Amino acid sequence: MSSLILLNTLKSGLDPSLQKQLDSNPSLSKEAEKYLHEILLNDDLLSTDAFTTTTTTATAAATVTSPAHGALSNAAVTTPTREFSQPQSQVKTIVEEIAELDLHKHKINQELSTLTNDNRDLIIEVNQDLNDVNHKLSIDYPHYIELLLKILENDTNAQNSLPSDHHQPRQPRQQQQQQQQQQQQQHQIGNDHHHHHHHHHQHHSSISSIHNKLQNHDKSLLQSIELDSQILGNMDFILDILELPTLCKLCILQGNYQESLEISMYAKSLIIRFPNLQIFKTIAEQIDNELHLMLKGLIKLLNTDLRQNHILKIFQILNKLDTISGKVLHRIYLNSRFKFITNEISSIKPILKFNKLTYLKRYVEIYREHLYASLSMYNTIFKEEVNLILLNEFVTSLGYALCDEFIKYLPTIKSQVIGISDGNEASIEAQLELNNAIDGLLLQLIYLSKSLSNFQFDFEPILLSQLCYKHELFTEKSWVDNLNKVKKHR
């Protein structure tokens, strides 16, 4: 059954005449099926053991009678034999032979790929030269040949259009008419000679102009080929320059701000070296746009809680930008620190719902922590370029904001002290605890004002004016007592 299936499968690949013989001759079909069956039962033929090249030829005279032709055909079957001998190292199996051939093929493909990659520039140049030659042979040369043929045809038509009677004088009737006719003929011959010379000169000038055009076209074509070759030879360098804006953007996204500034400087140096090339100006504009986005991002970053070394690095980068002056840097720093401190204060607003005294304490703590650090970093960044006017506005604005919060919420806290007046021991302890908390709050204010005095700024006049004298939230005596405590500890 399996041999019949194999026969039907192999029959589709035979010649149509052989297929007809198998279909029309049952004996031939049975003989072929029997032969395939013997092959399938032969384990030696299907084995993958060592297979040598020694063969024996067994000729089976299978006589086939074709009904159409009545001819006899002999089929010679050659079957290989297996030599069962001791295994030898040089004997290889069919599988090993196939594997070695595949490996050899793979090596050849690798060599071809390497050879093609090493000579890719030459391949590109040869391909371009072939395209140019093909363009010349198929388009340019037929066009110029057509022009030459038209010029020659025009010259031939001009010569044929000359009147023939000028070359053949008439038969005179009288001698006087003959003389006049001879004079006219001589004059006409001179004109014809001049006309022919003029046409010859035009023909020569036309050919010269075409020759010059061909030479100019060849020169321009050679220049174009040389230019294209130079472009292909420097393609990597050209791509590097065109990718400078993208590279600058990647550096900014990864936080490599110094490298982005170096890219900008390199683009500007290209403009100085090649001032007439618009492509370099376009690249520099794209890089400037990326640096502008970087500037916005750094300013937003300054509004967050950064370490001092990070702030210092940011201003070192901003100081190298041509778009920002020194005065603007002062304003950027103070404005960003002001926003950061106000954002920190806004984050503690929910405490007001539970305890106003705790809110005021946290308010003063934020000032003591971040205001002192901001002034210290300002002096570190700008050193001898300190702008006292801007600093005074910065400190004064924060000082009045602090006073406004105390004026708004401290009276409510003090009213709680007045409300505790039952006279029992618990109420007295609560009243003393609240008074001590208010004194501690005043002590924190004094510490804050004294810490700012290191930078030639003092909150104390503002606090005394607003909280002691104008709104009388604290007494002068309590202020002096807490001030003495600070002096003792210092």
PDB file of C-alpha atoms in Angstrom, residues 39 46 66 68 73 113 184 189 197 210 239-240 261 297 299 336 352 380 383 437 443 450 467 481 483:
ATOM      1  CA  ILE A  39      13.488  -0.482  -1.839  1.00  0.00           C
ATOM      2  CA  LEU A  46      17.646   3.655   4.006  1.00  0.00           C
ATOM      3  CA  SER A  66       3.599  -0.816 -25.390  1.00  0.00           C
ATOM      4  CA  ALA A  68       0.625   1.852 -29.051  1.00  0.00           C
ATOM      5  CA  SER A  73      12.101  -1.633 -23.716  1.00  0.00           C
ATOM      6  CA  SER A 113      28.942  39.690   1.987  1.00  0.00           C
ATOM      7  CA  GLN A 184      24.336  90.598 -65.233  1.00  0.00           C
ATOM      8  CA  ILE A 189      27.794  84.660 -60.143  1.00  0.00           C
ATOM      9  CA  HIS A 197      30.292  81.283 -48.747  1.00  0.00           C
ATOM     10  CA  ILE A 210      27.263  72.163 -31.122  1.00  0.00           C
ATOM     11  CA  LEU A 239      24.923  62.765   8.245  1.00  0.00           C
ATOM     12  CA  ASP A 240      26.704  63.590  11.504  1.00  0.00           C
ATOM     13  CA  LEU A 261      26.252  73.501  24.751  1.00  0.00           C
ATOM     14  CA  GLY A 297      12.992  73.092  31.619  1.00  0.00           C
ATOM     15  CA  ILE A 299      13.900  77.221  35.116  1.00  0.00           C
ATOM     16  CA  SER A 336      12.443  80.576  41.399  1.00  0.00           C
ATOM     17  CA  LEU A 352      -5.119  75.090  59.390  1.00  0.00           C
ATOM     18  CA  THR A 380      27.857  81.412  46.378  1.00  0.00           C
ATOM     19  CA  LYS A 383      29.775  86.209  44.784  1.00  0.00           C
ATOM     20  CA  ALA A 437       3.681  77.625  72.868  1.00  0.00           C
ATOM     21  CA  LEU A 443      11.447  82.677  69.999  1.00  0.00           C
ATOM     22  CA  LYS A 450      19.066  86.794  63.708  1.00  0.00           C
ATOM     23  CA  LEU A 467       3.513  92.426  65.243  1.00  0.00           C
ATOM     24  CA  ASP A 481      12.793  88.476  77.236  1.00  0.00           C
ATOM     25  CA  LEU A 483      15.725  88.135  72.740  1.00  0.00           C
TER      26      LEU A 483
END
